PDB file of C-alpha atoms in Angstrom:
ATOM      1  CA  MET L   1      20.743  43.506  16.102  1.00 53.00           C
ATOM      2  CA  SER L   2      17.700  45.263  17.440  1.00 60.00           C
ATOM      3  CA  ILE L   3      14.501  43.572  18.510  1.00 63.00           C
ATOM      4  CA  SER L   4      12.583  44.816  15.496  1.00 70.00           C
ATOM      5  CA  THR L   5      15.192  43.320  13.121  1.00 73.00           C
ATOM      6  CA  ALA L   6      15.108  39.972  14.966  1.00 68.00           C
ATOM      7  CA  THR L   7      11.318  40.019  14.858  1.00 71.00           C
ATOM      8  CA  TYR L   8      11.430  40.764  11.136  1.00 67.00           C
ATOM      9  CA  PHE L   9      13.711  37.754  10.487  1.00 67.00           C
ATOM     10  CA  VAL L  10      11.488  35.447  12.513  1.00 64.00           C
ATOM     11  CA  LEU L  11       8.304  36.614  10.806  1.00 67.00           C
ATOM     12  CA  ALA L  12       9.896  36.494   7.330  1.00 65.00           C
ATOM     13  CA  GLN L  13      10.648  32.785   7.594  1.00 65.00           C
ATOM     14  CA  MET L  14       8.544  30.440   5.502  1.00 61.00           C
ATOM     15  CA  PRO L  15       5.968  28.620   7.644  1.00 65.00           C
ATOM     16  CA  GLY L  16       6.544  24.891   7.716  1.00 63.00           C
ATOM     17  CA  GLN L  17      10.195  25.148   6.777  1.00 63.00           C
ATOM     18  CA  ASN L  18      12.450  22.289   7.968  1.00 65.00           C
ATOM     19  CA  ILE L  19       9.518  20.272   9.318  1.00 64.00           C
ATOM     20  CA  GLN L  20       9.832  16.501   9.036  1.00 69.00           C
ATOM     21  CA  PRO L  21       6.585  14.965  10.264  1.00 65.00           C
ATOM     22  CA  GLN L  22       6.677  11.459  11.667  1.00 70.00           C
ATOM     23  CA  ALA L  23       3.938   9.227  12.923  1.00 69.00           C
ATOM     24  CA  PRO L  24       3.998   8.381  16.632  1.00 75.00           C
ATOM     25  CA  SER L  25       5.858   5.123  17.235  1.00 74.00           C
ATOM     26  CA  GLU L  26       2.822   3.363  18.734  1.00 83.00           C
ATOM     27  CA  PHE L  27       0.673   4.304  15.737  1.00 81.00           C
ATOM     28  CA  ALA L  28       3.358   3.163  13.292  1.00 77.00           C
ATOM     29  CA  THR L  29       3.671  -0.265  14.933  1.00 83.00           C
ATOM     30  CA  LYS L  30      -0.111  -0.748  15.058  1.00 86.00           C
ATOM     31  CA  PHE L  31      -0.488   0.372  11.440  1.00 81.00           C
ATOM     32  CA  ASP L  32       2.359  -1.934  10.382  1.00 81.00           C
ATOM     33  CA  ARG L  33       0.679  -4.827  12.178  1.00 87.00           C
ATOM     34  CA  LEU L  34      -2.604  -4.029  10.399  1.00 86.00           C
ATOM     35  CA  LEU L  35      -0.817  -3.911   7.035  1.00 81.00           C
ATOM     36  CA  ASN L  36       0.809  -7.282   7.683  1.00 83.00           C
ATOM     37  CA  LEU L  37      -2.555  -8.794   8.583  1.00 87.00           C
ATOM     38  CA  ALA L  38      -4.182  -7.352   5.457  1.00 84.00           C
ATOM     39  CA  MET L  39      -1.314  -8.641   3.320  1.00 80.00           C
ATOM     40  CA  TYR L  40      -1.643 -12.162   4.734  1.00 85.00           C
ATOM     41  CA  ILE L  41      -5.386 -12.123   4.126  1.00 87.00           C
ATOM     42  CA  GLY L  42      -4.750 -10.889   0.573  1.00 81.00           C
ATOM     43  CA  ILE L  43      -2.193 -13.636  -0.035  1.00 82.00           C
ATOM     44  CA  GLY L  44      -4.666 -16.241   1.229  1.00 85.00           C
ATOM     45  CA  VAL L  45      -7.367 -14.914  -1.084  1.00 83.00           C
ATOM     46  CA  ALA L  46      -4.887 -14.909  -3.994  1.00 80.00           C
ATOM     47  CA  ILE L  47      -3.953 -18.546  -3.318  1.00 83.00           C
ATOM     48  CA  ILE L  48      -7.621 -19.548  -3.234  1.00 85.00           C
ATOM     49  CA  GLY L  49      -8.111 -17.555  -6.445  1.00 81.00           C
ATOM     50  CA  VAL L  50      -5.285 -19.423  -8.175  1.00 80.00           C
ATOM     51  CA  ILE L  51      -6.805 -22.753  -7.171  1.00 81.00           C
ATOM     52  CA  VAL L  52     -10.234 -21.685  -8.455  1.00 81.00           C
ATOM     53  CA  ALA L  53      -8.702 -20.344 -11.681  1.00 79.00           C
ATOM     54  CA  GLY L  54      -6.861 -23.638 -12.235  1.00 77.00           C
ATOM     55  CA  ALA L  55     -10.025 -25.644 -11.726  1.00 79.00           C
ATOM     56  CA  SER L  56     -11.921 -23.276 -14.007  1.00 78.00           C
ATOM     57  CA  MET L  57      -9.244 -23.662 -16.691  1.00 77.00           C
ATOM     58  CA  VAL L  58      -9.520 -27.436 -16.541  1.00 77.00           C
ATOM     59  CA  LEU L  59     -13.307 -27.329 -16.828  1.00 77.00           C
ATOM     60  CA  SER L  60     -13.331 -24.740 -19.600  1.00 76.00           C
ATOM     61  CA  ARG L  61     -10.624 -26.621 -21.496  1.00 71.00           C
ATOM     62  CA  GLN L  62     -12.884 -29.657 -21.605  1.00 70.00           C
ATOM     63  CA  GLN L  63     -15.722 -27.520 -22.948  1.00 70.00           C
ATOM     64  CA  GLY L  64     -13.486 -25.725 -25.468  1.00 68.00           C
ATOM     65  CA  THR L  65     -13.889 -22.198 -24.043  1.00 69.00           C
ATOM     66  CA  SER L  66     -10.830 -20.965 -22.182  1.00 66.00           C
ATOM     67  CA  GLU L  67     -11.084 -17.178 -22.620  1.00 73.00           C
ATOM     68  CA  GLU L  68     -12.944 -16.580 -19.360  1.00 74.00           C
ATOM     69  CA  ALA L  69     -10.489 -18.678 -17.364  1.00 72.00           C
ATOM     70  CA  THR L  70      -7.531 -16.873 -18.927  1.00 77.00           C
ATOM     71  CA  ALA L  71      -9.071 -13.490 -18.090  1.00 80.00           C
ATOM     72  CA  MET L  72      -9.644 -14.655 -14.505  1.00 79.00           C
ATOM     73  CA  ALA L  73      -6.007 -15.783 -14.248  1.00 79.00           C
ATOM     74  CA  LEU L  74      -4.838 -12.380 -15.482  1.00 83.00           C
ATOM     75  CA  ARG L  75      -7.019 -10.593 -12.925  1.00 83.00           C
ATOM     76  CA  ILE L  76      -5.614 -12.787 -10.164  1.00 81.00           C
ATOM     77  CA  GLY L  77      -2.046 -12.104 -11.309  1.00 81.00           C
ATOM     78  CA  ILE L  78      -2.577  -8.354 -11.402  1.00 84.00           C
ATOM     79  CA  GLY L  79      -4.260  -8.468  -8.003  1.00 81.00           C
ATOM     80  CA  SER L  80      -1.330 -10.405  -6.560  1.00 79.00           C
ATOM     81  CA  MET L  81       1.097  -7.801  -7.872  1.00 81.00           C
ATOM     82  CA  ILE L  82      -0.947  -5.041  -6.253  1.00 80.00           C
ATOM     83  CA  ILE L  83      -1.006  -6.932  -2.940  1.00 77.00           C
ATOM     84  CA  GLY L  84       2.741  -7.464  -3.064  1.00 76.00           C
ATOM     85  CA  GLY L  85       3.528  -3.869  -3.906  1.00 79.00           C
ATOM     86  CA  ALA L  86       1.024  -2.160  -1.629  1.00 76.00           C
ATOM     87  CA  ALA L  87       2.784  -2.993   1.625  1.00 67.00           C
ATOM     88  CA  ALA L  88       6.113  -1.619   0.382  1.00 75.00           C
ATOM     89  CA  ILE L  89       4.532   1.558  -0.973  1.00 73.00           C
ATOM     90  CA  VAL L  90       2.599   2.320   2.220  1.00 70.00           C
ATOM     91  CA  ALA L  91       5.590   1.459   4.429  1.00 67.00           C
ATOM     92  CA  ALA L  92       7.728   3.898   2.433  1.00 73.00           C
ATOM     93  CA  MET L  93       5.166   6.643   3.064  1.00 69.00           C
ATOM     94  CA  LEU L  94       5.265   6.162   6.834  1.00 63.00           C
TER      95      LEU L  94
END
């Protein structure tokens, strides 16, 4: 094989082929630690939200209007699902 043929094969290759990027190990551990901290803060906020929603349901039940408390409970539930799923989704991307 001549040099011009070898050069042709090298230049004809698709740029970026067989590249598997990975984050540096130090960055991955720091980012994982940050995600864990954010998840714990989110769980704490969700627990406080459940307590507030329960108290709001009790108060609104006495007044006969429970739609707002039910909507708040649904928002807290959806937020908790997002918090629980976010860490797994981001960890899979790293």
